[in-house]
Coordinates of C-alpha atoms in Angstrom, one line a residue:
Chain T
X1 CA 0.1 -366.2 -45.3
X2 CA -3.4 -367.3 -45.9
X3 CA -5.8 -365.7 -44.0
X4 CA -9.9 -365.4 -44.7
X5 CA -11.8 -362.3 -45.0
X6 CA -15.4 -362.0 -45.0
X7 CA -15.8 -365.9 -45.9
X8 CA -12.9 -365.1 -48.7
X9 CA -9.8 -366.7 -48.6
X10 CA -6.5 -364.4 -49.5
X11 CA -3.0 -364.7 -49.5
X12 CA -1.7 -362.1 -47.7
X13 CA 1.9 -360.5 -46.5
X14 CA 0.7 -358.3 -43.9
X15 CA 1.3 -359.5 -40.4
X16 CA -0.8 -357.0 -38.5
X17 CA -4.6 -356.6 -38.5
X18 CA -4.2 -352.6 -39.5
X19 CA -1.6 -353.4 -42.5
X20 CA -4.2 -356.2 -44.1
X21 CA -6.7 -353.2 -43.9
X22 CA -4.4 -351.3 -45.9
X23 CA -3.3 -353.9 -48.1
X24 CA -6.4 -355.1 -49.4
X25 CA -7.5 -351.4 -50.0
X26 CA -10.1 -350.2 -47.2
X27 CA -7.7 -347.5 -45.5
X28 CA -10.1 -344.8 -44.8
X29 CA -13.5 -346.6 -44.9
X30 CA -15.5 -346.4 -41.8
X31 CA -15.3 -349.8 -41.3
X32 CA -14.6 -352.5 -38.1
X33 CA -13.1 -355.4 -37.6
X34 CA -13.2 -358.6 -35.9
X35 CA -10.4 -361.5 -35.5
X36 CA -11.5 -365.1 -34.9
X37 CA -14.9 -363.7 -33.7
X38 CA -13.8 -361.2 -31.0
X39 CA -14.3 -357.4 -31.8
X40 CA -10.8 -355.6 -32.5
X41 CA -10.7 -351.9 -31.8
X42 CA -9.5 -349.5 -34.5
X43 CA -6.9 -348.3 -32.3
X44 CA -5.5 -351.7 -31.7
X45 CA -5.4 -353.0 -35.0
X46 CA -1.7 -352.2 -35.6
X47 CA -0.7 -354.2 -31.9
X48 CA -3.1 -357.2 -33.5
X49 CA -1.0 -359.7 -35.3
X50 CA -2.4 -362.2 -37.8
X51 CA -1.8 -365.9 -37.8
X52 CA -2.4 -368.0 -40.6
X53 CA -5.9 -369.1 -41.2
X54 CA -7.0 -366.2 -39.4
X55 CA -11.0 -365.2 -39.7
X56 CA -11.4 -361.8 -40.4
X57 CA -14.5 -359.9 -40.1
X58 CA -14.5 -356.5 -42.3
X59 CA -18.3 -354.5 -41.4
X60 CA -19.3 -351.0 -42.8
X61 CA -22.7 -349.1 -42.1
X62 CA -25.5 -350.5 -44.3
X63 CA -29.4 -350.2 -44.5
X64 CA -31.1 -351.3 -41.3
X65 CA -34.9 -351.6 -39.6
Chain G
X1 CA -44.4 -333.4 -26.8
X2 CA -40.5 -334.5 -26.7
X3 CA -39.7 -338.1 -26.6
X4 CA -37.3 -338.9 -24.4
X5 CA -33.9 -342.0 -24.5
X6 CA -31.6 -342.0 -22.0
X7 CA -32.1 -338.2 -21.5
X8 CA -31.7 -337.3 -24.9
X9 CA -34.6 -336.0 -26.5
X10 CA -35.8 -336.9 -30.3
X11 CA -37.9 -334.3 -32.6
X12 CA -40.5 -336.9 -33.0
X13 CA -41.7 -340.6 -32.0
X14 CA -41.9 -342.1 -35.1
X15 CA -38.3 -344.1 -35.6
X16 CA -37.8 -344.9 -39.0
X17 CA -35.9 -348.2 -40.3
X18 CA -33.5 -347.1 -43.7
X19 CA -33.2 -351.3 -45.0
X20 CA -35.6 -352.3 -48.3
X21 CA -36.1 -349.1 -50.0
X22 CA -36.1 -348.9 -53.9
X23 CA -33.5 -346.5 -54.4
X24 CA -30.9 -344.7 -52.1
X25 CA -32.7 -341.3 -53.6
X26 CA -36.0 -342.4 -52.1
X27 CA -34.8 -343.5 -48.5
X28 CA -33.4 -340.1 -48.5
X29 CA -36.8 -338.4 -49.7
X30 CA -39.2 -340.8 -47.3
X31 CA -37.1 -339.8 -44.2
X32 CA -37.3 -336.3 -45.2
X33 CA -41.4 -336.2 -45.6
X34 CA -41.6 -338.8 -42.2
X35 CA -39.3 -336.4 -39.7
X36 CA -38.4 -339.5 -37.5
X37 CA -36.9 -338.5 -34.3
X38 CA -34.6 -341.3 -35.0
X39 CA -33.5 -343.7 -38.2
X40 CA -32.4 -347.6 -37.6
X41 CA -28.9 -348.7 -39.4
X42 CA -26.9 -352.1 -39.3
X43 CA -23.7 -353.5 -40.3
X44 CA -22.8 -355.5 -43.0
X45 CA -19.5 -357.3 -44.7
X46 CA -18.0 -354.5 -46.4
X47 CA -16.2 -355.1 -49.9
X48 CA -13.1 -353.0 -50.4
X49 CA -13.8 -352.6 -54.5
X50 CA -17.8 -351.7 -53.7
X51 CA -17.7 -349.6 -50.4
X52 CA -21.1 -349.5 -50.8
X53 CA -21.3 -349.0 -46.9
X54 CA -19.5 -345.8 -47.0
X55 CA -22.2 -344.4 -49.7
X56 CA -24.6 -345.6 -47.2
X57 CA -22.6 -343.2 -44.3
X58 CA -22.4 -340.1 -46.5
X59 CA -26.2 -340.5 -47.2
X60 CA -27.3 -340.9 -43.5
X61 CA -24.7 -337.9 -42.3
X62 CA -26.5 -335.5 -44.9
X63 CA -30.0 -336.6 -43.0
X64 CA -28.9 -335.4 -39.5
X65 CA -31.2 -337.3 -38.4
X66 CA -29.9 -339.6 -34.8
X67 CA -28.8 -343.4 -36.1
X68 CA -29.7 -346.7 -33.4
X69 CA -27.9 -349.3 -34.9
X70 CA -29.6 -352.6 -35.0
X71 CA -28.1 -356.1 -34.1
X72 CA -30.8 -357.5 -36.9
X73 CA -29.5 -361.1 -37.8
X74 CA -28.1 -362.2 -34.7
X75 CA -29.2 -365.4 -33.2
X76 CA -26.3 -365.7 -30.4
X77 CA -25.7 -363.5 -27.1
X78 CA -22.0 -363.5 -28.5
X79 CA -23.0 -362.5 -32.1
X80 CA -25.2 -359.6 -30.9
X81 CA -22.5 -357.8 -27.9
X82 CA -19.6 -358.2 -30.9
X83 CA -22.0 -357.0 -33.7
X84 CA -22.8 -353.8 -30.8
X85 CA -19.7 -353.2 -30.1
X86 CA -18.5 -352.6 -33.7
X87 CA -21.2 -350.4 -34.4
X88 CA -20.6 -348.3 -31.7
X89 CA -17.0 -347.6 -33.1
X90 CA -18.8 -347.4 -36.7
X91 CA -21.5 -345.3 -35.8
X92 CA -20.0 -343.7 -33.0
X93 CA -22.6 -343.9 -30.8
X94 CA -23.5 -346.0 -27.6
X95 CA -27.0 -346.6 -28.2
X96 CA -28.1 -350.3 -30.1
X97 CA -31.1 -351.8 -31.0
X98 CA -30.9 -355.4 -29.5
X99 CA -32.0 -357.9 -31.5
X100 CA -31.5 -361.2 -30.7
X101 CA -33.9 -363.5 -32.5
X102 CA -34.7 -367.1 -31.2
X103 CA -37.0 -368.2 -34.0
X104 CA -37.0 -368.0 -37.8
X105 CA -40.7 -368.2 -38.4
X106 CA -41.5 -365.2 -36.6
X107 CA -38.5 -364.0 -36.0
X108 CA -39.7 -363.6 -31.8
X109 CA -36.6 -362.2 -29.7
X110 CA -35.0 -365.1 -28.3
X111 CA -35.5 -362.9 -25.0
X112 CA -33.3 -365.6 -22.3
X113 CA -30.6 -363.9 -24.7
X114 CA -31.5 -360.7 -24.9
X115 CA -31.7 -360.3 -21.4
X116 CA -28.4 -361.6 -21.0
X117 CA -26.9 -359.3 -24.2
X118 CA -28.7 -356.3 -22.1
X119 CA -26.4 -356.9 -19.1
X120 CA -23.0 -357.1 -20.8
X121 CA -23.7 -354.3 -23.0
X122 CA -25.1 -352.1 -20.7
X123 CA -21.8 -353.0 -18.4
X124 CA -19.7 -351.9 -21.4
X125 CA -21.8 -348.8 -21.4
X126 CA -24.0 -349.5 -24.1
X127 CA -27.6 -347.7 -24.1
X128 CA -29.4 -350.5 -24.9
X129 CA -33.2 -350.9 -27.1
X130 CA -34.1 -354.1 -26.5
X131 CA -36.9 -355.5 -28.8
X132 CA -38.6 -357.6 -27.0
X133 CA -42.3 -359.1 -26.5
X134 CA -44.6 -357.7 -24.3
X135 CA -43.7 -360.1 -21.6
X136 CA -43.8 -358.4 -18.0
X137 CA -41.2 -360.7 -16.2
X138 CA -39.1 -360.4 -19.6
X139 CA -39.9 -356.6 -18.9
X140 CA -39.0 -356.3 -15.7
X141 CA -35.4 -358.2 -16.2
X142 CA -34.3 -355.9 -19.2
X143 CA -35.1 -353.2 -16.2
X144 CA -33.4 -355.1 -13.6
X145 CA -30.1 -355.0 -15.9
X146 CA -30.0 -352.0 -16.6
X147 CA -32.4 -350.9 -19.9
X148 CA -34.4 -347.6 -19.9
X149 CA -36.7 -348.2 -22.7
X150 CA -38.5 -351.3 -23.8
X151 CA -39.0 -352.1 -27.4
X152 CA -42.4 -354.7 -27.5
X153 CA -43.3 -356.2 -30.9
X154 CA -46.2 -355.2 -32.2
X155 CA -46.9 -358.2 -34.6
X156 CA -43.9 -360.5 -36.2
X157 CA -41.3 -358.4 -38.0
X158 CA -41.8 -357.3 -41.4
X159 CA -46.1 -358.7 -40.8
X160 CA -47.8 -355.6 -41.1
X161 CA -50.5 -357.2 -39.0
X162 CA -50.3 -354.1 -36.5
X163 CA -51.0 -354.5 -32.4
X164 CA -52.1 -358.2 -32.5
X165 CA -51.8 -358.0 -28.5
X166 CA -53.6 -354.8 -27.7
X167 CA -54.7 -356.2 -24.0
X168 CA -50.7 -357.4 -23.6
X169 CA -49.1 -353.7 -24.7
X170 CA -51.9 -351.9 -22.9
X171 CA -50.9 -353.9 -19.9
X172 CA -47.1 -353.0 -20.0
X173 CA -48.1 -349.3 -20.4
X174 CA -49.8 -349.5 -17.5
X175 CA -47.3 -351.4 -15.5
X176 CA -44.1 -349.1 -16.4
X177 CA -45.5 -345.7 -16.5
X178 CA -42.4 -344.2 -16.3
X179 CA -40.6 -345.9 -19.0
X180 CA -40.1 -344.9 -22.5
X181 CA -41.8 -347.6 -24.3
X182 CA -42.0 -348.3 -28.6
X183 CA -44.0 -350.4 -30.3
X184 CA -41.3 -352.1 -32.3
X185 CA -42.2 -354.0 -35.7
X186 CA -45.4 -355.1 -37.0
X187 CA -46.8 -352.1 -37.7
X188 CA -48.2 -351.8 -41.1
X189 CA -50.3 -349.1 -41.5
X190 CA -50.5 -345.4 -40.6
X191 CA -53.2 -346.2 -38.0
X192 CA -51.6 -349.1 -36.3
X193 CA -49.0 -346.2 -35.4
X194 CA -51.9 -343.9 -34.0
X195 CA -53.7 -346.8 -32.4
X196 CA -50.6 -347.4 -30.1
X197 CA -49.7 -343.5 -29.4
X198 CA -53.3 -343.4 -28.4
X199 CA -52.5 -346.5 -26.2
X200 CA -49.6 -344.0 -24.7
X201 CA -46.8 -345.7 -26.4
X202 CA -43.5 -343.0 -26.4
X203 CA -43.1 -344.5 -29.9
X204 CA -43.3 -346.5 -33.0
X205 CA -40.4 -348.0 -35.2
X206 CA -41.1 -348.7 -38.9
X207 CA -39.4 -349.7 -41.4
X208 CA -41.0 -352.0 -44.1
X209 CA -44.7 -350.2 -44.0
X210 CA -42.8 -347.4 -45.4
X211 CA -40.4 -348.9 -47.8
X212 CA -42.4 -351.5 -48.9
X213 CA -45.4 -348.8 -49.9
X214 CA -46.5 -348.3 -53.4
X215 CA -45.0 -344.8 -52.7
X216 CA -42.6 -344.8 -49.8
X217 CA -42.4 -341.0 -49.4
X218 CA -46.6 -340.1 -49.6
X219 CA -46.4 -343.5 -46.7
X220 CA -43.8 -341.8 -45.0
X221 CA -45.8 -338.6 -44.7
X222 CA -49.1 -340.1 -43.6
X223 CA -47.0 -341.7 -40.6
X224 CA -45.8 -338.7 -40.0
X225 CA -49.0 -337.4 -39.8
X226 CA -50.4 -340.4 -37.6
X227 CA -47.7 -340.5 -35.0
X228 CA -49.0 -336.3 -34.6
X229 CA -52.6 -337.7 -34.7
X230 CA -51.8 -340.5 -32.0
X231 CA -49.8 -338.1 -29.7
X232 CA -52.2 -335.4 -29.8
X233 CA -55.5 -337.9 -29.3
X234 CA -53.2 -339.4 -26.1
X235 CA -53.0 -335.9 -24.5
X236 CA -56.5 -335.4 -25.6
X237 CA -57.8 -337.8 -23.3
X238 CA -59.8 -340.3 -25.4
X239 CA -63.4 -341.0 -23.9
X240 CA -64.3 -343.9 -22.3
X241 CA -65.5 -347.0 -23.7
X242 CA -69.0 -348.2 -23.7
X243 CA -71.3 -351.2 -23.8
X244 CA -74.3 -350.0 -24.9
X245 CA -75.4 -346.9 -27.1
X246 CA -75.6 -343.5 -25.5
X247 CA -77.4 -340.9 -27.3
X248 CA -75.3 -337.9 -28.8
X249 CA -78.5 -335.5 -29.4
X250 CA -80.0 -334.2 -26.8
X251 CA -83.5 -335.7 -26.4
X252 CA -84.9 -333.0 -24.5
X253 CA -86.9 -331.0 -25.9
X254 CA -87.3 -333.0 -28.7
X255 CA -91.1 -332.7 -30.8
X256 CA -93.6 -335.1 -30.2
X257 CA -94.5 -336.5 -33.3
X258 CA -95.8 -340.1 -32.2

């Protein structure tokens, strides 16, 4: 399924929001997420399924003022 | 001499901003020489090959220093409750810098927004810093929904022009006397910080004054020092002002020599 994350388009096979965090490689990062604009909880990433086309948004801590 | 948010004190009231430095090794040094009471963060797109955020995280755990997480960027009441509600599950804290800009000039708060952003957040039990202008009515809104410090601008963000509204942030001091209040960007020099401490301002947040220095760390220091300058002439009582010239020396029993 095609899905886009961060403005990049991938072909994915996961189905759930927590297994596209695994499969394109940011298990572990203290990161969070967002599907189609609305704020996904970490612990409900694995009840969130995907749909194609989906827009993710993938956020980690960075310099701020 | 404690600052005070929300009932949690900080060590100091300078708040220091951690975006623009030259290196990651200098951040680190500056916010060691300024001691804020509090550093500024944000969230960006995270690339799985880069991480470069979770560098960021290890470097900002090893300050111990308390993190406010900015909504910087957002123009949108949605875009800044989604962007707060991620960093409080990435920064693990409820409190947010609320930023929602209105204009791209001078980047002003947009502040029909923020007042609106206040309320849902501080329903979802956010601890929300709004910046904000030093509007009373605006003021008194943020208050009515729920905010317990007030965030004024002290000149455009990033302007370094300092307090270009003196009578304006003089005026909310005196209005809320109870409420924490920070001067919030603008503030480009060391003595733009003591100049609103003196005003009896809880607080200043810098970020590019510092960063943007020749030397970020020496900067860093002398805001340090100013904040400590500002806090101590507040408590101090400043004299009043004058119109006209008052003599220091004593003129009696001075020598007539005419």
């Amino acid at each position: 399924m095609k899905v886009v994350v961060n403005d990049t388009a991938h072909e994915v096979s996961a189905k759930t929001l927590a297994a596209l965090i695994d499969e394109l490689g940011y298990s572990g990062a203290r990161i969070a997420t967002a599907l189609n604009g609305r704020f996904v909880p970490k612990a409900t990433r694995d009840e969130t399924p995907l749909e194609e086309g989906a827009q993710i948004e993938i956020v980690a801590p960075m310099q701020g003022g | 001499m404690a600052v005070s948010f929300y009932g949690q004190d900080v060590v100091s009231p300078l708040m220091l901003g951690t975006a623009q430095y030259p290196s990651p090794e200098i951040l680190r040094d500056a916010v060691l020489a300024a001691q804020p009471g509090v550093v500024t963060v944000s969230l960006r797109r995270e690339s799985a090959g880069e991480r470069a955020g979770q560098a960021f995280w290890s470097l900002i755990q090893e300050l111990k220093v308390p993190v406010l997480p900015n909504t910087a960027g957002c123009h949108t009441v949605k875009e800044a409750v989604t962007t707060a509600h991620m960093a409080r599950e990435v920064f693990g804290t409820d409190w947010v810098k609320l930023e929602v800009i209105g204009e791209l000039d001078t980047l002003q708060p947009d502040v029909f927004g923020l007042v609106e952003a206040a309320r849902i957040l501080t329903e979802d039990g956010f601890k929300v810093f709004p910046y904000t202008t030093e509007d009373l009515v605006v003021a008194e809104k943020l208050l009515a929904v729920g905010c317990e410090v007030l965030m004024p601008w002290g000149a455009p963000i990033g302007s370094g022009k300092g307090l270009n509204n003196v009578f304006g942030l003089r005026a909310m001091r005196a209005h809320f006397p109870g409420v924490p209040l920070v001067v919030d960007a603008g503030i480009g020099v060391p003595s733009h910080a003591a100049q609103a401490l003196e005003l009896g301002y809880d607080a200043v947040l810098i970020n590019t004054a510092v960063a943007k220095a020749g030397d970020p760390v020496n900067m860093a220091r002398a805001f340090r020092l100013a904040v400590e300058a500002g806090e101590l002439a507040r408590i101090a009582d400043p004299m009043e002002e004058r119109d006209m010239a008052v003599p220091s020396t004593p003129v009696a029993g001075k020598a007539m020599l005419a």
